[in-house]
CSV table of C-alpha atoms in Angstrom, one decimal:
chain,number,residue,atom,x,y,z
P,1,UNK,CA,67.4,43.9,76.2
P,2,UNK,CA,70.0,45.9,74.3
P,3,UNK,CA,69.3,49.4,75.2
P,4,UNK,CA,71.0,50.7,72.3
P,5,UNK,CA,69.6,48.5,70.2
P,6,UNK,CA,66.5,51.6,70.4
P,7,UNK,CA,68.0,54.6,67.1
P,8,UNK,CA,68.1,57.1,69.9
P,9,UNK,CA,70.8,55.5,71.6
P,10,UNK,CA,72.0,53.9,69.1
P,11,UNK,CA,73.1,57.2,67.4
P,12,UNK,CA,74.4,58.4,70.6
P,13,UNK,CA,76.9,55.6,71.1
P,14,UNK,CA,77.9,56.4,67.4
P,15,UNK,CA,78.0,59.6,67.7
P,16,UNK,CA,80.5,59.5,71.1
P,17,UNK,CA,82.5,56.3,68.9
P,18,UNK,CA,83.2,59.0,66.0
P,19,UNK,CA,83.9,61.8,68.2
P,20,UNK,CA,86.6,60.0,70.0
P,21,UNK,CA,88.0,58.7,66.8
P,22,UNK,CA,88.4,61.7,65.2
P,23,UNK,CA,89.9,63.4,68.1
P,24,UNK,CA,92.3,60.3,68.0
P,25,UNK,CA,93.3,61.2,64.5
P,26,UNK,CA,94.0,64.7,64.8
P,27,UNK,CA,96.4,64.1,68.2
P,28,UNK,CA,97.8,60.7,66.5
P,29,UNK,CA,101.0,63.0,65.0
P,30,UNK,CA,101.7,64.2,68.5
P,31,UNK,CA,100.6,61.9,70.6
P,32,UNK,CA,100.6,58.4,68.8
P,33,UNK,CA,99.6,55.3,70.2
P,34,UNK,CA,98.6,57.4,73.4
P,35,UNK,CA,96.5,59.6,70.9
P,36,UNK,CA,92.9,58.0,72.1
P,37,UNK,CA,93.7,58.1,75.8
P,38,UNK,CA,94.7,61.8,75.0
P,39,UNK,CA,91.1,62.1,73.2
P,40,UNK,CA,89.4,60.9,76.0
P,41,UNK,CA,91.3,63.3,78.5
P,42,UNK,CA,90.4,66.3,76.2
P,43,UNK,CA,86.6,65.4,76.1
P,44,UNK,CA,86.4,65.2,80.0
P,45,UNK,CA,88.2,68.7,80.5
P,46,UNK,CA,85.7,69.9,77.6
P,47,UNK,CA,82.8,68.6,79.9
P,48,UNK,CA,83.9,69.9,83.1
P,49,UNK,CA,84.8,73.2,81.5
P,50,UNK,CA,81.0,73.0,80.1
P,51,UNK,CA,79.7,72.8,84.0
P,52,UNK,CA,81.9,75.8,85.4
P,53,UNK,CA,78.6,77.8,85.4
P,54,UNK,CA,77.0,74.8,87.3
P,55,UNK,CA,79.7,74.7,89.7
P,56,UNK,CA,79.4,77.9,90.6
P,57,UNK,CA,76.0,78.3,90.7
P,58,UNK,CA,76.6,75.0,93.4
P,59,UNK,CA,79.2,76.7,95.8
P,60,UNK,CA,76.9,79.6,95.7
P,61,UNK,CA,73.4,77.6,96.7
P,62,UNK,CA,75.7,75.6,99.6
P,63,UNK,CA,76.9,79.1,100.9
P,64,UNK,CA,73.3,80.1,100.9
P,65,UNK,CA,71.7,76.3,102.2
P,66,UNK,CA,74.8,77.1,105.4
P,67,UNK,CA,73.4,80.6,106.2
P,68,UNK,CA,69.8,79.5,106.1
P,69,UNK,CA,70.9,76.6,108.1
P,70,UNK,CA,70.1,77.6,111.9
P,71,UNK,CA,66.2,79.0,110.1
P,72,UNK,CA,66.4,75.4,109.3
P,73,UNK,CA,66.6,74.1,112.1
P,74,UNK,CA,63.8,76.3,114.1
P,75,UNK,CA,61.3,74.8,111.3
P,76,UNK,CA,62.3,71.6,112.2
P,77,UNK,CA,61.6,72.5,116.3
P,78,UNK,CA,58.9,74.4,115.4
P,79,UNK,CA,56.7,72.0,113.4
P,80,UNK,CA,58.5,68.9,114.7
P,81,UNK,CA,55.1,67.6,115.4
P,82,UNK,CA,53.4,68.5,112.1
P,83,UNK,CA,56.1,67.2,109.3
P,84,UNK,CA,53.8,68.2,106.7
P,85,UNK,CA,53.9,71.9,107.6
P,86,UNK,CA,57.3,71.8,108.2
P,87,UNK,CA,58.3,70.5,104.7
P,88,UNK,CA,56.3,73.0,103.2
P,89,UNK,CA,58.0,76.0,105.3
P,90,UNK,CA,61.4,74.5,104.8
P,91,UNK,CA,60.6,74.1,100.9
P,92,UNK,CA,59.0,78.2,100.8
P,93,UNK,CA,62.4,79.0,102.5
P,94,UNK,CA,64.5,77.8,100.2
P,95,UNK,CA,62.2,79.3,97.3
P,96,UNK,CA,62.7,82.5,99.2
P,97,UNK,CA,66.3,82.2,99.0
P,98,UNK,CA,66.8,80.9,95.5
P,99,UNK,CA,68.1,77.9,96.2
P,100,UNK,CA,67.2,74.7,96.6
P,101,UNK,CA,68.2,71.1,98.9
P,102,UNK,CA,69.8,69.5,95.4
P,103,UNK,CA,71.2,72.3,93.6
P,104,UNK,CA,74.1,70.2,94.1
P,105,UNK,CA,73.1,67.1,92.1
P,106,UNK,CA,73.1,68.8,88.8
P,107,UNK,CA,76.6,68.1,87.6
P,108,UNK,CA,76.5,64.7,88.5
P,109,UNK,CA,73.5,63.9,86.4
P,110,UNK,CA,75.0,65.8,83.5
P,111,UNK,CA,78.4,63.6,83.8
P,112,UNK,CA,76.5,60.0,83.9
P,113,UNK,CA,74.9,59.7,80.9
P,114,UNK,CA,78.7,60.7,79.3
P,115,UNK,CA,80.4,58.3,81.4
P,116,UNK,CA,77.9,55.5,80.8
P,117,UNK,CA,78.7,56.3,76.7
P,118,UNK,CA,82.2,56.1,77.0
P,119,UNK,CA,81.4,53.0,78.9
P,120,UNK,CA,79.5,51.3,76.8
P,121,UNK,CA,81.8,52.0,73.6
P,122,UNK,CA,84.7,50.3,75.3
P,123,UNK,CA,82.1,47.4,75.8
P,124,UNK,CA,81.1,46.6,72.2
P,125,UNK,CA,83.1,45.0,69.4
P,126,UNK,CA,81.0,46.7,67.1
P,127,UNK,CA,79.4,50.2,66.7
P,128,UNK,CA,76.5,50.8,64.5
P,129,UNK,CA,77.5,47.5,62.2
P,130,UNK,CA,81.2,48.6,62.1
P,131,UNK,CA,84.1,47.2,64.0
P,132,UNK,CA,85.2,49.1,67.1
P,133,UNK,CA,88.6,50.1,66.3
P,134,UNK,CA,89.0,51.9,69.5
P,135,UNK,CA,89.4,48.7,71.4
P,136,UNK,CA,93.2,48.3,69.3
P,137,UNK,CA,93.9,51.5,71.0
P,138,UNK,CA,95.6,51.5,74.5
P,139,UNK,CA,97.8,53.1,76.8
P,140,UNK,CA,100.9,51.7,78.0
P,141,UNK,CA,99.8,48.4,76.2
P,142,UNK,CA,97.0,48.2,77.8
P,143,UNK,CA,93.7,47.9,75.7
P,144,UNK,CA,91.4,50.7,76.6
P,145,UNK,CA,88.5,48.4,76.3
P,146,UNK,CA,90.7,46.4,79.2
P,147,UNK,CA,89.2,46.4,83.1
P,148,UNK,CA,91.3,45.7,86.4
P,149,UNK,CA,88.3,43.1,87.4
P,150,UNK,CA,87.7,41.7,84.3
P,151,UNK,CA,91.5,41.3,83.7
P,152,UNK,CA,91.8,38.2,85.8
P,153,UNK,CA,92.2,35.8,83.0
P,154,UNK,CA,94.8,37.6,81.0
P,155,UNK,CA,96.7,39.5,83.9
P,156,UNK,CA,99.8,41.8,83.0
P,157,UNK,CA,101.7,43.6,85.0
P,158,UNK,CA,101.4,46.8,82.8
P,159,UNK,CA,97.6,46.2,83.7
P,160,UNK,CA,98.6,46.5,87.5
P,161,UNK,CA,100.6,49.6,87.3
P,162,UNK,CA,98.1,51.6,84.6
P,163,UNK,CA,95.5,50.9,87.0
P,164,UNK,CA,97.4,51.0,89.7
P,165,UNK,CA,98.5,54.2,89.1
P,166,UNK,CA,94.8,55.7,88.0
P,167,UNK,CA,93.3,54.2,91.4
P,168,UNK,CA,96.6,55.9,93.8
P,169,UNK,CA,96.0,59.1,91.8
P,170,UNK,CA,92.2,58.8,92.7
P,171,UNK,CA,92.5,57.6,96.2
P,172,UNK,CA,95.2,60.4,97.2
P,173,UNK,CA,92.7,63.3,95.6
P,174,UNK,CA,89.8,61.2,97.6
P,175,UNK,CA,91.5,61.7,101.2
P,176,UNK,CA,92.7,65.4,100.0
P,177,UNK,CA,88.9,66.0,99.9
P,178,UNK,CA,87.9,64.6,102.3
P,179,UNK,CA,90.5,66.3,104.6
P,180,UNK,CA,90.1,69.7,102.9
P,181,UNK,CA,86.0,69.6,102.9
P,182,UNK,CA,85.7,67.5,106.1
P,183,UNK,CA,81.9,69.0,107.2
P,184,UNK,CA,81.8,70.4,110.3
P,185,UNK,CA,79.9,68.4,113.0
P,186,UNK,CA,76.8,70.4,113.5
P,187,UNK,CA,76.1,72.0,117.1
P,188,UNK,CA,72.6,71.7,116.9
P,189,UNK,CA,70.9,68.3,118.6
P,190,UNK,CA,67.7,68.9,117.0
P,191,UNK,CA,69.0,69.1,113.5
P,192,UNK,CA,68.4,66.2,110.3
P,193,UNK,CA,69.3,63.2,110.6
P,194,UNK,CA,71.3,63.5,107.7
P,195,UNK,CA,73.4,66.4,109.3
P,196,UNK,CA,74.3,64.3,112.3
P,197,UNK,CA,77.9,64.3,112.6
P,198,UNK,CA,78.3,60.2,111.9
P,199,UNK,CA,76.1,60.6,108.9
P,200,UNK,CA,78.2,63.2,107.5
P,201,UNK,CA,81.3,61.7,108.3
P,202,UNK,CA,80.4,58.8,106.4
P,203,UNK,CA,79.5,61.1,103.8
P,204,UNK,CA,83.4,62.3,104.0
P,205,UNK,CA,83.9,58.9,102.2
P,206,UNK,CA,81.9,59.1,99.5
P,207,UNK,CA,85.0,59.9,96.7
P,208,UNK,CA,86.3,57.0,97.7
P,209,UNK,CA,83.5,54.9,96.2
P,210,UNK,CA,85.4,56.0,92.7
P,211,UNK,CA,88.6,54.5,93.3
P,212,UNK,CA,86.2,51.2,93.6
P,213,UNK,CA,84.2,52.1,90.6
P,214,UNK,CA,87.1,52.4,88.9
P,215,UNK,CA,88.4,48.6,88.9
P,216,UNK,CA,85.5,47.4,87.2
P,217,UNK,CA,84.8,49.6,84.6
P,218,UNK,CA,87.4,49.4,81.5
P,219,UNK,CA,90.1,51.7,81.2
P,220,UNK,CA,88.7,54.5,79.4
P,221,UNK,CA,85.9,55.3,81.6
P,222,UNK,CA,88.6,55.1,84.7
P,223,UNK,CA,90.6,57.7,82.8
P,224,UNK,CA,87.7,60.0,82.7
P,225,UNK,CA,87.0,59.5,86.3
P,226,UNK,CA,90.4,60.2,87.3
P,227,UNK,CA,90.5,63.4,85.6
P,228,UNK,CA,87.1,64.5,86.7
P,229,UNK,CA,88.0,64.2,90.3
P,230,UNK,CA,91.4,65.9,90.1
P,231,UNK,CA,89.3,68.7,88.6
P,232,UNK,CA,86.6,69.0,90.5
P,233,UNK,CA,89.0,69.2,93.7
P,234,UNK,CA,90.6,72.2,91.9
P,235,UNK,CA,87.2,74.0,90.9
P,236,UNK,CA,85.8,72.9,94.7
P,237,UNK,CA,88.9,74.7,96.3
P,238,UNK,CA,88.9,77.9,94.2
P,239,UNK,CA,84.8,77.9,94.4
P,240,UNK,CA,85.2,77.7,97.9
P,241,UNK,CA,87.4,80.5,98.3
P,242,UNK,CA,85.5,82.5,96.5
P,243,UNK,CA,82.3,81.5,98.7
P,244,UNK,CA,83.3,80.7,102.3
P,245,UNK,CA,80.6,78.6,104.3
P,246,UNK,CA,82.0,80.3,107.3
């Protein structure tokens, strides 16, 4: 099943195809062929400069959710045998606080459905019965439309070094994160699970998982992905200046 075969999706995909082809045209004189990579760079600052306010409002509910944390964990001693009771006392605790235990999911699920459009345009030869001109466009000679997986057949070495480059740039701002906002190992025995100092180490890897995503999707979503990450380093150093944990 075609999910944008459905007119609600349908004028989505169109709707992110015209955007990014008139973006293309109007940086064409200064950028030329580069002009839709350029587009596509443009949009993702756009989007991430959209979410500042949920960025913020992020760094502010982790600063809060790390102060609250040892109240957390005398619920969990507390009511240890009663795991009803103590969800619902960990739950009115965050209420009292004003935050809440995924306050920091929100600008993920804001950036997937984008990145699943420019996925999908890159995908199709044709967009709401017209041919998809954006797969002529590419950077470096390489097709945007192009992925590092699905490359093996027709294999170039600008392929290599435009992904190449893309995955390096990704797995250097990866390890810079994971370095920079390495979680402490918490002190407490009796805390979650999913604090325990292996869990969240593994957790540490987690921006890795992009470099990955990145070979299989085609190059203009592995643009966006690069710049998203290279900014939201940035935003989660300055945001965490602002609001220490410690």
């Amino acid at each position: 099943m075609d999910l944008f075969a459905f007119p609600p999706f349908a004028f989505l995909l169109d709707t992110t195809y015209r955007t990014l082809m008139g973006l293309s045209a109007l940086l064409s004189p200064v950028a030329g062929a580069a002009s839709a990579a350029l587009a596509i760079v443009i949009i993702t600052l756009f989007v991430r400069a959209a979410l500042i306010p949920a960025g913020i409002a992020q760094a502010r509910s982790e600063q809060v959710r790390m102060r609250i944390a040892p109240r957390l964990r005398e619920i969990q001693k507390r009511f240890r045998k009663n795991p009803e009771r103590m969800q619902r006392e960990m739950m009115q605790l965050y209420r009292d606080e004003n935050t809440s235990p995924l306050a920091g999911i929100l600008p993920a699920l804001i950036q997937a459905p984008i990145v699943g459009l420019i996925y999908a345009v890159f995908l199709r030869t044709t967009v709401a019965d017209h041919p998809n001109d954006l797969l002529t466009e590419h950077v470096l000679g390489v097709p945007l439309g192009t992925s590092l997986v699905g490359s093996a057949g027709v294999f170039s070495v600008e392929t290599a070094v435009v992904f190449g480059t893309l995955m390096v740039l990704m797995a250097a701002v990866a390890e810079v994160t994971r370095r920079i906002f390495r979680p402490a190992v918490p002190a407490e025995p009796d805390a979650s699970p999913l604090a325990s100092g292996g869990v969240q180490r593994a957790l540490g890897f987690l921006p890795y998982l992009s470099v990955v995503f990145a070979a299989f999707v085609p190059l203009a979503a592995a643009l966006y992905l690069a710049v998203t990450v290279t900014w939201t380093l940035g935003q989660r150093w300055v945001l965490r200046r602002r609001y220490p944990l410690e």
